[in-house]
Amino acid sequence: MSFTNEMHYAAFRAAFVLTLDCMLREALNRQNPVARPGGFLDVYPVLLGTAPQIQLECLLRTWDHLQHGDTPLTPFDHGVINAAFEALAKMGELSTRPTLSSVWKGPKSISTACDHWVTSKVRALQLALDETTSSELVRLERRLDDRNPVSAASPGYGIPGSSDEISAIVGRWRAAGDIVLGSKGLLSDEEQDILRIFFEEQSGLLR
């Protein structure tokens, strides 16, 4: 893989690890919630509190779009990619990196080192957006200027998508089973088994 493709892959792995942890913690704490853990899309205030299984669906749907070059990325896909990069950047800032190490244990080999330079590499890629993508995100940010990410490397980032699309995501509880359980190339066999067992036990979370 090229460096850019590797970093995209690592970012999606980071977002998956974060969201899986969020789902498991929420399931364990459902009877006595203390503090609700956040998924990777919580970087956008307007998506704060979106059910983790819906965040996982958004992540894997965008991943599938990236794997099929004939499928054009939607504005929301670009927002998902940015949020995934934020997840990877934040993991890289941790002084201990057991979670970041798990990102590197996916089905594909990553030649980029899992070290303290990860965050800097992510920020460099965010700042090197192609002109078309950057302009699109700037335009969408202006339209939704009160819905900016909590953290962003560039003033061009804003939560993309129409108000109806965003409302549908925030308000949904049941995720698409074919997307969540059928994604290819991102998860290890063990992670796929964990998802399958989890959703068998939490059958009300899928449609």
Coordinates of C-alpha atoms in Angstrom, one line a residue:
M1 CA 0.0 0.0 0.0
S2 CA 1.1 3.6 -0.5
F3 CA 1.6 5.8 2.5
T4 CA -1.7 7.6 2.0
N5 CA -3.6 4.3 1.6
E6 CA -1.8 2.9 4.7
M7 CA -2.9 5.9 6.8
H8 CA -6.5 5.7 5.5
Y9 CA -6.5 2.0 6.5
A10 CA -4.9 2.8 9.9
A11 CA -7.4 5.6 10.5
F12 CA -10.4 3.3 9.8
R13 CA -8.8 0.7 12.1
A14 CA -8.5 3.3 14.8
A15 CA -12.1 4.4 14.5
F16 CA -13.2 0.7 14.5
V17 CA -11.2 -0.1 17.7
L18 CA -12.7 3.0 19.4
T19 CA -16.3 2.3 18.4
L20 CA -16.1 -1.4 19.2
D21 CA -14.8 -0.5 22.7
C22 CA -17.7 2.0 23.0
M23 CA -20.3 -0.6 22.0
L24 CA -18.9 -3.2 24.5
R25 CA -18.7 -0.7 27.3
E26 CA -22.2 0.6 26.7
A27 CA -23.6 -3.0 26.6
L28 CA -21.9 -3.7 29.9
N29 CA -23.1 -0.5 31.6
R30 CA -26.6 -0.4 30.2
Q31 CA -28.1 -1.4 33.5
N32 CA -26.1 1.1 35.5
P33 CA -24.6 3.7 33.2
V34 CA -22.0 6.0 34.7
A35 CA -20.5 7.9 31.8
R36 CA -21.5 7.0 28.3
P37 CA -18.4 6.3 26.2
G38 CA -18.1 8.1 22.9
G39 CA -17.6 6.8 19.4
F40 CA -15.4 8.3 16.7
L41 CA -18.2 10.4 15.2
D42 CA -18.5 12.3 18.5
V43 CA -15.8 14.6 17.2
Y44 CA -18.8 16.4 15.5
P45 CA -21.1 18.0 18.2
V46 CA -24.2 17.5 16.0
L47 CA -23.5 13.7 16.0
L48 CA -22.7 13.5 19.7
G49 CA -24.6 10.7 21.2
T50 CA -25.2 8.7 18.0
A51 CA -25.6 5.1 18.9
P52 CA -22.2 3.3 18.5
Q53 CA -23.7 0.6 16.3
I54 CA -24.9 3.3 13.9
Q55 CA -21.4 4.9 14.0
L56 CA -19.9 1.5 13.1
E57 CA -22.3 1.2 10.2
C58 CA -21.3 4.7 8.9
L59 CA -17.6 3.7 9.3
L60 CA -17.9 0.4 7.4
R61 CA -20.2 1.8 4.7
T62 CA -17.6 4.5 3.9
W63 CA -14.8 1.9 4.0
D64 CA -16.7 -0.1 1.5
H65 CA -17.0 3.0 -0.7
L66 CA -13.3 3.5 -0.5
Q67 CA -12.7 -0.1 -1.6
H68 CA -14.8 0.3 -4.7
G69 CA -13.2 3.0 -6.9
D70 CA -16.4 3.2 -9.0
T71 CA -18.4 4.4 -6.0
P72 CA -18.0 8.2 -5.6
L73 CA -17.5 9.4 -2.1
T74 CA -20.4 11.4 -0.6
P75 CA -19.9 14.6 1.5
F76 CA -20.8 12.5 4.5
D77 CA -18.1 9.9 3.5
H78 CA -15.5 12.7 3.6
G79 CA -16.8 13.6 7.1
V80 CA -16.4 10.0 8.2
I81 CA -12.8 9.9 6.9
N82 CA -11.9 13.1 8.7
A83 CA -13.4 11.7 12.0
A84 CA -11.4 8.5 11.5
F85 CA -8.2 10.5 11.1
E86 CA -9.1 12.3 14.3
A87 CA -9.5 9.0 16.1
L88 CA -6.0 7.9 14.9
A89 CA -4.4 11.2 15.8
K90 CA -5.8 11.1 19.3
M91 CA -4.6 7.5 19.8
G92 CA -1.1 8.6 18.7
E93 CA -1.0 11.3 21.4
L94 CA -1.3 8.7 24.2
S95 CA 1.8 8.2 26.2
T96 CA 1.1 4.4 26.3
R97 CA 0.0 2.8 23.1
P98 CA -1.7 -0.6 23.7
T99 CA -4.8 0.7 21.8
L100 CA -2.7 2.1 19.0
S101 CA -0.9 -1.2 18.8
S102 CA -4.2 -3.0 18.3
V103 CA -4.8 -0.8 15.2
W104 CA -1.7 -2.3 13.6
K105 CA -2.9 -5.8 14.2
G106 CA -5.5 -5.9 11.4
P107 CA -5.6 -8.2 8.3
K108 CA -3.3 -5.9 6.3
S109 CA 0.4 -5.2 6.9
I110 CA 1.3 -1.6 7.6
S111 CA 4.9 -0.6 7.0
T112 CA 4.5 2.9 8.6
A113 CA 5.8 2.6 12.2
C114 CA 3.4 2.6 15.1
D115 CA 5.3 5.3 17.0
H116 CA 5.0 8.9 18.4
W117 CA 5.1 10.3 14.8
V118 CA 1.6 8.9 14.0
T119 CA -0.2 12.1 15.0
S120 CA 2.1 14.3 13.0
K121 CA 1.6 12.1 9.9
V122 CA -2.1 12.3 10.3
R123 CA -2.1 16.1 10.5
A124 CA 0.1 16.3 7.4
L125 CA -2.3 14.3 5.4
Q126 CA -5.3 16.4 6.6
L127 CA -3.5 19.5 5.6
A128 CA -2.8 18.0 2.1
L129 CA -6.4 17.6 1.0
D130 CA -6.9 17.9 -2.7
E131 CA -8.5 21.2 -3.8
T132 CA -11.8 19.7 -4.7
T133 CA -12.3 18.0 -1.3
S134 CA -11.1 21.0 0.6
S135 CA -13.4 23.4 -1.2
E136 CA -16.4 21.0 -0.7
L137 CA -15.7 20.8 3.1
V138 CA -15.3 24.6 3.3
R139 CA -18.6 25.1 1.6
L140 CA -20.4 22.6 3.8
E141 CA -18.9 24.2 6.9
R142 CA -20.3 27.6 6.0
R143 CA -23.8 26.0 5.6
L144 CA -23.5 24.3 9.0
D145 CA -21.2 26.7 10.7
D146 CA -22.4 25.9 14.2
R147 CA -21.7 22.2 13.8
N148 CA -17.9 22.1 13.6
P149 CA -15.7 19.3 14.9
V150 CA -14.3 19.7 18.4
S151 CA -10.8 19.2 17.0
A152 CA -9.6 19.8 13.5
A153 CA -6.3 20.4 11.8
S154 CA -7.7 22.7 9.1
P155 CA -10.3 25.5 9.1
G156 CA -11.9 23.7 6.1
Y157 CA -13.5 20.9 8.2
G158 CA -17.2 20.9 9.0
I159 CA -19.8 18.2 9.4
P160 CA -21.0 17.3 5.9
G161 CA -24.4 16.0 4.9
S162 CA -27.9 17.4 4.8
S163 CA -29.9 18.1 7.9
D164 CA -32.3 15.3 7.1
E165 CA -29.3 12.9 6.6
I166 CA -27.8 13.9 9.9
S167 CA -31.1 13.7 11.8
A168 CA -31.7 10.2 10.4
I169 CA -28.2 9.1 11.6
V170 CA -28.6 10.6 15.1
G171 CA -32.1 9.2 15.6
R172 CA -31.5 5.6 14.4
W173 CA -30.9 2.7 16.8
R174 CA -30.8 -0.4 14.6
A175 CA -27.9 -0.7 12.2
A176 CA -27.8 -2.5 8.8
G177 CA -26.6 -6.0 9.4
D178 CA -25.3 -6.6 5.9
I179 CA -22.9 -3.6 6.3
V180 CA -21.9 -4.2 9.9
L181 CA -21.3 -8.0 9.5
G182 CA -20.3 -8.1 5.8
S183 CA -17.4 -5.6 5.5
K184 CA -14.2 -6.9 3.9
G185 CA -10.5 -6.1 4.4
L186 CA -10.6 -4.0 7.5
L187 CA -11.3 -6.4 10.4
S188 CA -9.3 -9.4 11.5
D189 CA -11.1 -12.8 11.7
E190 CA -11.1 -12.5 15.5
E191 CA -12.7 -9.1 15.3
Q192 CA -15.4 -10.3 12.9
D193 CA -16.1 -13.2 15.4
I194 CA -16.4 -10.6 18.2
L195 CA -18.9 -8.6 16.2
R196 CA -20.9 -11.6 15.2
I197 CA -21.2 -12.9 18.8
F198 CA -21.9 -9.4 20.1
F199 CA -24.8 -8.9 17.7
E200 CA -26.2 -12.4 18.3
E201 CA -26.4 -11.5 22.0
Q202 CA -27.7 -7.9 21.3
S203 CA -30.1 -8.9 18.5
G204 CA -32.2 -5.7 18.8
L205 CA -29.3 -3.6 17.5
L206 CA -29.5 -4.9 13.9
R207 CA -32.1 -4.8 11.2

